[in-house]
Amino acid sequence: MGQTYRCSTYLDKGGTGKTTCTAHLGVALQQACDEEVLLIDLAGKQSDLAKTFGLYEEVQADIESEDDFPNVATTMEENWTNVSDLLDDPIDELVYETDEGVDLIPAHPSLDALDADLGNVDDAQERYHRLREFLDDYVDPLDYTVVLLDLPGVANNVSYNGLWATESVVAPVQMGPLEFEQARGLEKDLGGIRDSYGVDVALEMLLPNLYDRRTNLDAEVHEQFLEEFGDVVGPEKIVASQAIRKATNEGRTIFTLDEDELSKTAREAREAFVTNAEELLTRLNQ
Ligand SMILES: Nc1ncnc2c1ncn2[C@@H]1O[C@H](COP(=O)(O)OP(=O)(O)O)[C@@H](O)[C@H]1O
Ligand SMILES: [Mg+2]
């Protein structure tokens, strides 16, 4: 049995490309690196990852027909162990297959209530450890090479469960002064989690995203990122590409585009995702 690496996409901010990068790095790892990949969407009820893979209607229909038990939130509820004992194959009921090779455990509306419920768990060890236990017991035996978690863009009990469960964090960042400060804040927060709780979690990669080659500012801030964070910065910038927005709105990633459909920027973005995915795999292997 091989090792399963776990990695969270996280930054304490919305709109930086967490979901986009989770999906595209996942598909790059699956298709270009030939690894088995599971994506888990903890980022809230909008079910953005299901949308990105054209599964939104199916997931929504399951929720409306109440064929949504168990779901990702159930795995972190107090009675999960009792519940899972009653199910034949709990993991099979949680996982959806996508057309792009990666598997997905989609988000669920009850993640909101779960966040509040976790807040009522007195013992911090238990409050933040539930997802780790679920992954240990149910996901590791499935032999995925990489499990990528898309976390909420806020520090809350659900994102903490994600950070507690993973050894590595990928943070997509735009090249702005504010984002630079946020990246510093993230390093500090992860340091705090390591020191206060003994959790072995570190910033594995800052991923320059939505990069604009036409402005000096992006190049300048990128330099600043390299000076401060060195090799933690991913090897390739992900350019801002209309094709990414368009494809994900259509329920797919840019890896589904045929060669002759690829604009220059789309091709560049796709190659950058592959290079960053390969580098991420190397770092996870170390
Ligand atoms: N490299 C990119 N090029 C173009 N659009 C992007 C890129 N990365 C993200 N986006 C778009 O930016 C918006 C926010 O991205 P998203 O991945 O949803 O961020 P988050 O999950 O951090 O909130 C979405 O509309 C997405 O399509
Ligand atoms: Mg998101």
PDB file of N, CA, C and O in Angstrom, residues 120-190:
ATOM      1  N   ASN A 120     -19.027  23.986  19.738  1.00  0.00           N
ATOM      2  CA  ASN A 120     -19.519  23.549  21.050  1.00  0.00           C
ATOM      3  C   ASN A 120     -18.747  22.367  21.622  1.00  0.00           C
ATOM      4  O   ASN A 120     -19.048  21.921  22.727  1.00  0.00           O
ATOM      5  N   VAL A 121     -17.796  21.841  20.854  1.00  0.00           N
ATOM      6  CA  VAL A 121     -16.979  20.744  21.384  1.00  0.00           C
ATOM      7  C   VAL A 121     -15.908  21.355  22.283  1.00  0.00           C
ATOM      8  O   VAL A 121     -15.077  22.141  21.820  1.00  0.00           O
ATOM      9  N   ASP A 122     -15.955  21.031  23.555  1.00  0.00           N
ATOM     10  CA  ASP A 122     -15.074  21.696  24.523  1.00  0.00           C
ATOM     11  C   ASP A 122     -13.601  21.417  24.280  1.00  0.00           C
ATOM     12  O   ASP A 122     -12.769  22.309  24.329  1.00  0.00           O
ATOM     13  N   ASP A 123     -13.302  20.150  24.019  1.00  0.00           N
ATOM     14  CA  ASP A 123     -11.913  19.754  23.909  1.00  0.00           C
ATOM     15  C   ASP A 123     -11.372  20.109  22.517  1.00  0.00           C
ATOM     16  O   ASP A 123     -11.843  19.587  21.506  1.00  0.00           O
ATOM     17  N   ALA A 124     -10.371  20.998  22.479  1.00  0.00           N
ATOM     18  CA  ALA A 124      -9.854  21.484  21.194  1.00  0.00           C
ATOM     19  C   ALA A 124      -9.250  20.351  20.372  1.00  0.00           C
ATOM     20  O   ALA A 124      -9.359  20.332  19.147  1.00  0.00           O
ATOM     21  N   GLN A 125      -8.612  19.402  21.048  1.00  0.00           N
ATOM     22  CA  GLN A 125      -8.036  18.280  20.306  1.00  0.00           C
ATOM     23  C   GLN A 125      -9.122  17.568  19.508  1.00  0.00           C
ATOM     24  O   GLN A 125      -8.963  17.261  18.339  1.00  0.00           O
ATOM     25  N   GLU A 126     -10.237  17.346  20.179  1.00  0.00           N
ATOM     26  CA  GLU A 126     -11.309  16.635  19.497  1.00  0.00           C
ATOM     27  C   GLU A 126     -11.970  17.526  18.441  1.00  0.00           C
ATOM     28  O   GLU A 126     -12.286  17.089  17.337  1.00  0.00           O
ATOM     29  N   ARG A 127     -12.161  18.799  18.782  1.00  0.00           N
ATOM     30  CA  ARG A 127     -12.862  19.740  17.887  1.00  0.00           C
ATOM     31  C   ARG A 127     -12.200  19.803  16.515  1.00  0.00           C
ATOM     32  O   ARG A 127     -12.852  19.872  15.498  1.00  0.00           O
ATOM     33  N   TYR A 128     -10.876  19.766  16.494  1.00  0.00           N
ATOM     34  CA  TYR A 128     -10.151  19.972  15.235  1.00  0.00           C
ATOM     35  C   TYR A 128      -9.632  18.668  14.613  1.00  0.00           C
ATOM     36  O   TYR A 128      -9.001  18.697  13.562  1.00  0.00           O
ATOM     37  N   HIS A 129      -9.883  17.540  15.278  1.00  0.00           N
ATOM     38  CA  HIS A 129      -9.272  16.296  14.812  1.00  0.00           C
ATOM     39  C   HIS A 129     -10.203  15.349  14.076  1.00  0.00           C
ATOM     40  O   HIS A 129      -9.805  14.275  13.661  1.00  0.00           O
ATOM     41  N   ARG A 130     -11.455  15.765  13.942  1.00  0.00           N
ATOM     42  CA  ARG A 130     -12.433  14.796  13.427  1.00  0.00           C
ATOM     43  C   ARG A 130     -12.173  14.424  11.973  1.00  0.00           C
ATOM     44  O   ARG A 130     -12.295  13.275  11.589  1.00  0.00           O
ATOM     45  N   LEU A 131     -11.796  15.407  11.174  1.00  0.00           N
ATOM     46  CA  LEU A 131     -11.555  15.102   9.757  1.00  0.00           C
ATOM     47  C   LEU A 131     -10.336  14.190   9.604  1.00  0.00           C
ATOM     48  O   LEU A 131     -10.325  13.263   8.800  1.00  0.00           O
ATOM     49  N   ARG A 132      -9.315  14.470  10.406  1.00  0.00           N
ATOM     50  CA  ARG A 132      -8.111  13.623  10.335  1.00  0.00           C
ATOM     51  C   ARG A 132      -8.467  12.162  10.617  1.00  0.00           C
ATOM     52  O   ARG A 132      -8.020  11.255   9.914  1.00  0.00           O
ATOM     53  N   GLU A 133      -9.299  11.967  11.619  1.00  0.00           N
ATOM     54  CA  GLU A 133      -9.677  10.588  11.949  1.00  0.00           C
ATOM     55  C   GLU A 133     -10.442   9.925  10.817  1.00  0.00           C
ATOM     56  O   GLU A 133     -10.201   8.767  10.482  1.00  0.00           O
ATOM     57  N   PHE A 134     -11.341  10.702  10.196  1.00  0.00           N
ATOM     58  CA  PHE A 134     -12.090  10.166   9.064  1.00  0.00           C
ATOM     59  C   PHE A 134     -11.150   9.786   7.913  1.00  0.00           C
ATOM     60  O   PHE A 134     -11.261   8.713   7.324  1.00  0.00           O
ATOM     61  N   LEU A 135     -10.205  10.667   7.616  1.00  0.00           N
ATOM     62  CA  LEU A 135      -9.268  10.383   6.519  1.00  0.00           C
ATOM     63  C   LEU A 135      -8.407   9.157   6.843  1.00  0.00           C
ATOM     64  O   LEU A 135      -8.176   8.300   5.989  1.00  0.00           O
ATOM     65  N   ASP A 136      -7.931   9.094   8.088  1.00  0.00           N
ATOM     66  CA  ASP A 136      -7.117   7.937   8.504  1.00  0.00           C
ATOM     67  C   ASP A 136      -7.897   6.634   8.298  1.00  0.00           C
ATOM     68  O   ASP A 136      -7.385   5.673   7.733  1.00  0.00           O
ATOM     69  N   ASP A 137      -9.122   6.633   8.780  1.00  0.00           N
ATOM     70  CA  ASP A 137      -9.877   5.376   8.844  1.00  0.00           C
ATOM     71  C   ASP A 137     -10.518   4.996   7.519  1.00  0.00           C
ATOM     72  O   ASP A 137     -10.605   3.815   7.195  1.00  0.00           O
ATOM     73  N   TYR A 138     -10.999   5.990   6.768  1.00  0.00           N
ATOM     74  CA  TYR A 138     -11.822   5.660   5.601  1.00  0.00           C
ATOM     75  C   TYR A 138     -11.162   5.974   4.258  1.00  0.00           C
ATOM     76  O   TYR A 138     -11.437   5.317   3.271  1.00  0.00           O
ATOM     77  N   VAL A 139     -10.326   7.002   4.217  1.00  0.00           N
ATOM     78  CA  VAL A 139      -9.780   7.422   2.915  1.00  0.00           C
ATOM     79  C   VAL A 139      -8.405   6.797   2.653  1.00  0.00           C
ATOM     80  O   VAL A 139      -8.145   6.325   1.549  1.00  0.00           O
ATOM     81  N   ASP A 140      -7.551   6.758   3.654  1.00  0.00           N
ATOM     82  CA  ASP A 140      -6.218   6.179   3.432  1.00  0.00           C
ATOM     83  C   ASP A 140      -6.270   4.759   2.857  1.00  0.00           C
ATOM     84  O   ASP A 140      -5.488   4.431   1.956  1.00  0.00           O
ATOM     85  N   PRO A 141      -7.198   3.909   3.320  1.00  0.00           N
ATOM     86  CA  PRO A 141      -7.240   2.546   2.766  1.00  0.00           C
ATOM     87  C   PRO A 141      -7.582   2.501   1.277  1.00  0.00           C
ATOM     88  O   PRO A 141      -7.402   1.469   0.632  1.00  0.00           O
ATOM     89  N   LEU A 142      -8.067   3.597   0.706  1.00  0.00           N
ATOM     90  CA  LEU A 142      -8.460   3.597  -0.708  1.00  0.00           C
ATOM     91  C   LEU A 142      -7.279   3.783  -1.649  1.00  0.00           C
ATOM     92  O   LEU A 142      -7.427   3.704  -2.865  1.00  0.00           O
ATOM     93  N   ASP A 143      -6.105   4.111  -1.062  1.00  0.00           N
ATOM     94  CA  ASP A 143      -4.891   4.192  -1.869  1.00  0.00           C
ATOM     95  C   ASP A 143      -4.849   5.305  -2.897  1.00  0.00           C
ATOM     96  O   ASP A 143      -4.215   5.155  -3.950  1.00  0.00           O
ATOM     97  N   TYR A 144      -5.529   6.417  -2.652  1.00  0.00           N
ATOM     98  CA  TYR A 144      -5.272   7.595  -3.488  1.00  0.00           C
ATOM     99  C   TYR A 144      -3.836   8.037  -3.228  1.00  0.00           C
ATOM    100  O   TYR A 144      -3.329   7.884  -2.115  1.00  0.00           O
ATOM    101  N   THR A 145      -3.184   8.613  -4.240  1.00  0.00           N
ATOM    102  CA  THR A 145      -1.848   9.152  -3.974  1.00  0.00           C
ATOM    103  C   THR A 145      -1.959  10.515  -3.299  1.00  0.00           C
ATOM    104  O   THR A 145      -1.203  10.839  -2.394  1.00  0.00           O
ATOM    105  N   VAL A 146      -2.898  11.329  -3.791  1.00  0.00           N
ATOM    106  CA  VAL A 146      -3.036  12.677  -3.237  1.00  0.00           C
ATOM    107  C   VAL A 146      -4.502  12.964  -2.931  1.00  0.00           C
ATOM    108  O   VAL A 146      -5.377  12.715  -3.754  1.00  0.00           O
ATOM    109  N   VAL A 147      -4.738  13.493  -1.740  1.00  0.00           N
ATOM    110  CA  VAL A 147      -6.057  13.999  -1.376  1.00  0.00           C
ATOM    111  C   VAL A 147      -5.914  15.511  -1.227  1.00  0.00           C
ATOM    112  O   VAL A 147      -5.113  15.990  -0.427  1.00  0.00           O
ATOM    113  N   LEU A 148      -6.660  16.242  -2.050  1.00  0.00           N
ATOM    114  CA  LEU A 148      -6.605  17.707  -2.004  1.00  0.00           C
ATOM    115  C   LEU A 148      -7.888  18.237  -1.379  1.00  0.00           C
ATOM    116  O   LEU A 148      -8.987  17.907  -1.823  1.00  0.00           O
ATOM    117  N   LEU A 149      -7.737  19.071  -0.357  1.00  0.00           N
ATOM    118  CA  LEU A 149      -8.899  19.647   0.312  1.00  0.00           C
ATOM    119  C   LEU A 149      -9.051  21.108  -0.083  1.00  0.00           C
ATOM    120  O   LEU A 149      -8.099  21.875   0.014  1.00  0.00           O
ATOM    121  N   ASP A 150     -10.241  21.471  -0.525  1.00  0.00           N
ATOM    122  CA  ASP A 150     -10.533  22.874  -0.797  1.00  0.00           C
ATOM    123  C   ASP A 150     -11.186  23.458   0.455  1.00  0.00           C
ATOM    124  O   ASP A 150     -12.306  23.104   0.798  1.00  0.00           O
ATOM    125  N   LEU A 151     -10.456  24.331   1.160  1.00  0.00           N
ATOM    126  CA  LEU A 151     -10.939  24.829   2.449  1.00  0.00           C
ATOM    127  C   LEU A 151     -11.676  26.158   2.298  1.00  0.00           C
ATOM    128  O   LEU A 151     -11.468  26.883   1.326  1.00  0.00           O
ATOM    129  N   PRO A 152     -12.530  26.481   3.277  1.00  0.00           N
ATOM    130  CA  PRO A 152     -13.191  27.795   3.262  1.00  0.00           C
ATOM    131  C   PRO A 152     -12.144  28.907   3.316  1.00  0.00           C
ATOM    132  O   PRO A 152     -11.075  28.724   3.889  1.00  0.00           O
ATOM    133  N   GLY A 153     -12.475  30.060   2.742  1.00  0.00           N
ATOM    134  CA  GLY A 153     -11.557  31.206   2.775  1.00  0.00           C
ATOM    135  C   GLY A 153     -11.651  31.999   4.062  1.00  0.00           C
ATOM    136  O   GLY A 153     -11.474  33.214   4.060  1.00  0.00           O
ATOM    137  N   VAL A 154     -11.948  31.311   5.138  1.00  0.00           N
ATOM    138  CA  VAL A 154     -11.971  31.938   6.462  1.00  0.00           C
ATOM    139  C   VAL A 154     -11.391  30.948   7.467  1.00  0.00           C
ATOM    140  O   VAL A 154     -11.428  29.741   7.239  1.00  0.00           O
ATOM    141  N   ALA A 155     -10.863  31.504   8.560  1.00  0.00           N
ATOM    142  CA  ALA A 155     -10.402  30.631   9.639  1.00  0.00           C
ATOM    143  C   ALA A 155     -11.622  30.256  10.468  1.00  0.00           C
ATOM    144  O   ALA A 155     -12.175  31.097  11.168  1.00  0.00           O
ATOM    145  N   ASN A 156     -12.090  29.038  10.360  1.00  0.00           N
ATOM    146  CA  ASN A 156     -13.206  28.586  11.205  1.00  0.00           C
ATOM    147  C   ASN A 156     -12.973  27.125  11.594  1.00  0.00           C
ATOM    148  O   ASN A 156     -11.916  26.557  11.290  1.00  0.00           O
ATOM    149  N   ASN A 157     -13.921  26.539  12.274  1.00  0.00           N
ATOM    150  CA  ASN A 157     -13.704  25.179  12.780  1.00  0.00           C
ATOM    151  C   ASN A 157     -13.551  24.155  11.664  1.00  0.00           C
ATOM    152  O   ASN A 157     -12.846  23.162  11.816  1.00  0.00           O
ATOM    153  N   VAL A 158     -14.217  24.419  10.531  1.00  0.00           N
ATOM    154  CA  VAL A 158     -14.112  23.480   9.405  1.00  0.00           C
ATOM    155  C   VAL A 158     -12.741  23.608   8.741  1.00  0.00           C
ATOM    156  O   VAL A 158     -12.060  22.605   8.487  1.00  0.00           O
ATOM    157  N   SER A 159     -12.291  24.852   8.495  1.00  0.00           N
ATOM    158  CA  SER A 159     -10.973  24.977   7.865  1.00  0.00           C
ATOM    159  C   SER A 159      -9.882  24.454   8.808  1.00  0.00           C
ATOM    160  O   SER A 159      -8.896  23.864   8.359  1.00  0.00           O
ATOM    161  N   TYR A 160     -10.072  24.641  10.115  1.00  0.00           N
ATOM    162  CA  TYR A 160      -9.089  24.098  11.052  1.00  0.00           C
ATOM    163  C   TYR A 160      -9.059  22.570  10.998  1.00  0.00           C
ATOM    164  O   TYR A 160      -7.997  21.963  11.081  1.00  0.00           O
ATOM    165  N   ASN A 161     -10.213  21.946  10.842  1.00  0.00           N
ATOM    166  CA  ASN A 161     -10.208  20.489  10.668  1.00  0.00           C
ATOM    167  C   ASN A 161      -9.392  20.106   9.437  1.00  0.00           C
ATOM    168  O   ASN A 161      -8.663  19.117   9.448  1.00  0.00           O
ATOM    169  N   GLY A 162      -9.505  20.903   8.378  1.00  0.00           N
ATOM    170  CA  GLY A 162      -8.724  20.644   7.170  1.00  0.00           C
ATOM    171  C   GLY A 162      -7.230  20.790   7.443  1.00  0.00           C
ATOM    172  O   GLY A 162      -6.420  19.928   7.076  1.00  0.00           O
ATOM    173  N   LEU A 163      -6.849  21.884   8.111  1.00  0.00           N
ATOM    174  CA  LEU A 163      -5.425  22.117   8.374  1.00  0.00           C
ATOM    175  C   LEU A 163      -4.860  21.059   9.322  1.00  0.00           C
ATOM    176  O   LEU A 163      -3.730  20.605   9.145  1.00  0.00           O
ATOM    177  N   TRP A 164      -5.641  20.653  10.290  1.00  0.00           N
ATOM    178  CA  TRP A 164      -5.196  19.632  11.251  1.00  0.00           C
ATOM    179  C   TRP A 164      -4.982  18.286  10.553  1.00  0.00           C
ATOM    180  O   TRP A 164      -4.206  17.466  10.990  1.00  0.00           O
ATOM    181  N   ALA A 165      -5.733  18.093   9.471  1.00  0.00           N
ATOM    182  CA  ALA A 165      -5.706  16.788   8.809  1.00  0.00           C
ATOM    183  C   ALA A 165      -4.611  16.687   7.762  1.00  0.00           C
ATOM    184  O   ALA A 165      -4.315  15.605   7.271  1.00  0.00           O
ATOM    185  N   THR A 166      -4.029  17.814   7.370  1.00  0.00           N
ATOM    186  CA  THR A 166      -3.087  17.785   6.249  1.00  0.00           C
ATOM    187  C   THR A 166      -1.714  18.285   6.686  1.00  0.00           C
ATOM    188  O   THR A 166      -1.608  19.162   7.534  1.00  0.00           O
ATOM    189  N   GLU A 167      -0.701  17.744   6.055  1.00  0.00           N
ATOM    190  CA  GLU A 167       0.647  18.200   6.403  1.00  0.00           C
ATOM    191  C   GLU A 167       1.081  19.404   5.567  1.00  0.00           C
ATOM    192  O   GLU A 167       1.975  20.141   5.931  1.00  0.00           O
ATOM    193  N   SER A 168       0.377  19.608   4.453  1.00  0.00           N
ATOM    194  CA  SER A 168       0.834  20.621   3.492  1.00  0.00           C
ATOM    195  C   SER A 168      -0.279  21.587   3.101  1.00  0.00           C
ATOM    196  O   SER A 168      -1.421  21.177   2.959  1.00  0.00           O
ATOM    197  N   VAL A 169       0.097  22.842   2.908  1.00  0.00           N
ATOM    198  CA  VAL A 169      -0.861  23.850   2.466  1.00  0.00           C
ATOM    199  C   VAL A 169      -0.370  24.499   1.176  1.00  0.00           C
ATOM    200  O   VAL A 169       0.795  24.874   1.066  1.00  0.00           O
ATOM    201  N   VAL A 170      -1.272  24.589   0.209  1.00  0.00           N
ATOM    202  CA  VAL A 170      -1.015  25.372  -0.999  1.00  0.00           C
ATOM    203  C   VAL A 170      -1.887  26.617  -0.914  1.00  0.00           C
ATOM    204  O   VAL A 170      -3.086  26.519  -0.671  1.00  0.00           O
ATOM    205  N   ALA A 171      -1.278  27.782  -1.096  1.00  0.00           N
ATOM    206  CA  ALA A 171      -2.042  29.026  -1.015  1.00  0.00           C
ATOM    207  C   ALA A 171      -1.931  29.803  -2.321  1.00  0.00           C
ATOM    208  O   ALA A 171      -0.863  30.314  -2.649  1.00  0.00           O
ATOM    209  N   PRO A 172      -3.020  29.866  -3.086  1.00  0.00           N
ATOM    210  CA  PRO A 172      -3.006  30.703  -4.283  1.00  0.00           C
ATOM    211  C   PRO A 172      -3.040  32.175  -3.871  1.00  0.00           C
ATOM    212  O   PRO A 172      -3.834  32.547  -3.019  1.00  0.00           O
ATOM    213  N   VAL A 173      -2.164  32.958  -4.457  1.00  0.00           N
ATOM    214  CA  VAL A 173      -2.105  34.386  -4.112  1.00  0.00           C
ATOM    215  C   VAL A 173      -2.008  35.242  -5.366  1.00  0.00           C
ATOM    216  O   VAL A 173      -1.292  34.892  -6.308  1.00  0.00           O
ATOM    217  N   GLN A 174      -2.732  36.347  -5.354  1.00  0.00           N
ATOM    218  CA  GLN A 174      -2.535  37.332  -6.415  1.00  0.00           C
ATOM    219  C   GLN A 174      -1.330  38.181  -6.058  1.00  0.00           C
ATOM    220  O   GLN A 174      -0.926  38.242  -4.899  1.00  0.00           O
ATOM    221  N   MET A 175      -0.740  38.806  -7.060  1.00  0.00           N
ATOM    222  CA  MET A 175       0.476  39.570  -6.817  1.00  0.00           C
ATOM    223  C   MET A 175       0.151  41.002  -6.407  1.00  0.00           C
ATOM    224  O   MET A 175       0.262  41.931  -7.198  1.00  0.00           O
ATOM    225  N   GLY A 176      -0.306  41.197  -5.180  1.00  0.00           N
ATOM    226  CA  GLY A 176      -0.572  42.536  -4.661  1.00  0.00           C
ATOM    227  C   GLY A 176       0.023  42.689  -3.281  1.00  0.00           C
ATOM    228  O   GLY A 176       0.317  41.696  -2.622  1.00  0.00           O
ATOM    229  N   PRO A 177       0.232  43.946  -2.840  1.00  0.00           N
ATOM    230  CA  PRO A 177       0.814  44.203  -1.522  1.00  0.00           C
ATOM    231  C   PRO A 177      -0.028  43.595  -0.391  1.00  0.00           C
ATOM    232  O   PRO A 177       0.505  43.062   0.580  1.00  0.00           O
ATOM    233  N   LEU A 178      -1.353  43.666  -0.562  1.00  0.00           N
ATOM    234  CA  LEU A 178      -2.242  43.128   0.452  1.00  0.00           C
ATOM    235  C   LEU A 178      -2.075  41.612   0.566  1.00  0.00           C
ATOM    236  O   LEU A 178      -2.033  41.041   1.657  1.00  0.00           O
ATOM    237  N   GLU A 179      -1.976  40.980  -0.601  1.00  0.00           N
ATOM    238  CA  GLU A 179      -1.844  39.528  -0.657  1.00  0.00           C
ATOM    239  C   GLU A 179      -0.503  39.093  -0.068  1.00  0.00           C
ATOM    240  O   GLU A 179      -0.400  38.027   0.543  1.00  0.00           O
ATOM    241  N   PHE A 180       0.520  39.945  -0.271  1.00  0.00           N
ATOM    242  CA  PHE A 180       1.828  39.670   0.322  1.00  0.00           C
ATOM    243  C   PHE A 180       1.707  39.607   1.843  1.00  0.00           C
ATOM    244  O   PHE A 180       2.224  38.689   2.490  1.00  0.00           O
ATOM    245  N   GLU A 181       0.988  40.581   2.404  1.00  0.00           N
ATOM    246  CA  GLU A 181       0.779  40.592   3.859  1.00  0.00           C
ATOM    247  C   GLU A 181      -0.034  39.365   4.292  1.00  0.00           C
ATOM    248  O   GLU A 181       0.204  38.795   5.351  1.00  0.00           O
ATOM    249  N   GLN A 182      -0.998  38.980   3.457  1.00  0.00           N
ATOM    250  CA  GLN A 182      -1.805  37.809   3.806  1.00  0.00           C
ATOM    251  C   GLN A 182      -0.969  36.537   3.822  1.00  0.00           C
ATOM    252  O   GLN A 182      -1.177  35.654   4.652  1.00  0.00           O
ATOM    253  N   ALA A 183      -0.040  36.446   2.889  1.00  0.00           N
ATOM    254  CA  ALA A 183       0.833  35.271   2.851  1.00  0.00           C
ATOM    255  C   ALA A 183       1.700  35.224   4.111  1.00  0.00           C
ATOM    256  O   ALA A 183       1.896  34.164   4.713  1.00  0.00           O
ATOM    257  N   ARG A 184       2.184  36.405   4.523  1.00  0.00           N
ATOM    258  CA  ARG A 184       2.929  36.472   5.783  1.00  0.00           C
ATOM    259  C   ARG A 184       2.061  36.023   6.953  1.00  0.00           C
ATOM    260  O   ARG A 184       2.500  35.284   7.830  1.00  0.00           O
ATOM    261  N   GLY A 185       0.823  36.511   6.948  1.00  0.00           N
ATOM    262  CA  GLY A 185      -0.125  36.152   8.005  1.00  0.00           C
ATOM    263  C   GLY A 185      -0.359  34.650   8.047  1.00  0.00           C
ATOM    264  O   GLY A 185      -0.441  34.044   9.118  1.00  0.00           O
ATOM    265  N   LEU A 186      -0.449  34.046   6.869  1.00  0.00           N
ATOM    266  CA  LEU A 186      -0.680  32.602   6.802  1.00  0.00           C
ATOM    267  C   LEU A 186       0.499  31.833   7.410  1.00  0.00           C
ATOM    268  O   LEU A 186       0.314  30.901   8.199  1.00  0.00           O
ATOM    269  N   GLU A 187       1.723  32.236   7.056  1.00  0.00           N
ATOM    270  CA  GLU A 187       2.917  31.593   7.631  1.00  0.00           C
ATOM    271  C   GLU A 187       2.877  31.673   9.154  1.00  0.00           C
ATOM    272  O   GLU A 187       3.168  30.691   9.846  1.00  0.00           O
ATOM    273  N   LYS A 188       2.491  32.859   9.639  1.00  0.00           N
ATOM    274  CA  LYS A 188       2.437  33.085  11.078  1.00  0.00           C
ATOM    275  C   LYS A 188       1.361  32.202  11.716  1.00  0.00           C
ATOM    276  O   LYS A 188       1.593  31.567  12.742  1.00  0.00           O
ATOM    277  N   ASP A 189       0.185  32.168  11.076  1.00  0.00           N
ATOM    278  CA  ASP A 189      -0.914  31.354  11.619  1.00  0.00           C
ATOM    279  C   ASP A 189      -0.539  29.873  11.673  1.00  0.00           C
ATOM    280  O   ASP A 189      -0.822  29.189  12.651  1.00  0.00           O
ATOM    281  N   LEU A 190       0.092  29.390  10.602  1.00  0.00           N
ATOM    282  CA  LEU A 190       0.477  27.970  10.579  1.00  0.00           C
ATOM    283  C   LEU A 190       1.533  27.698  11.651  1.00  0.00           C
ATOM    284  O   LEU A 190       1.500  26.659  12.312  1.00  0.00           O
TER     285      LEU A 190
END
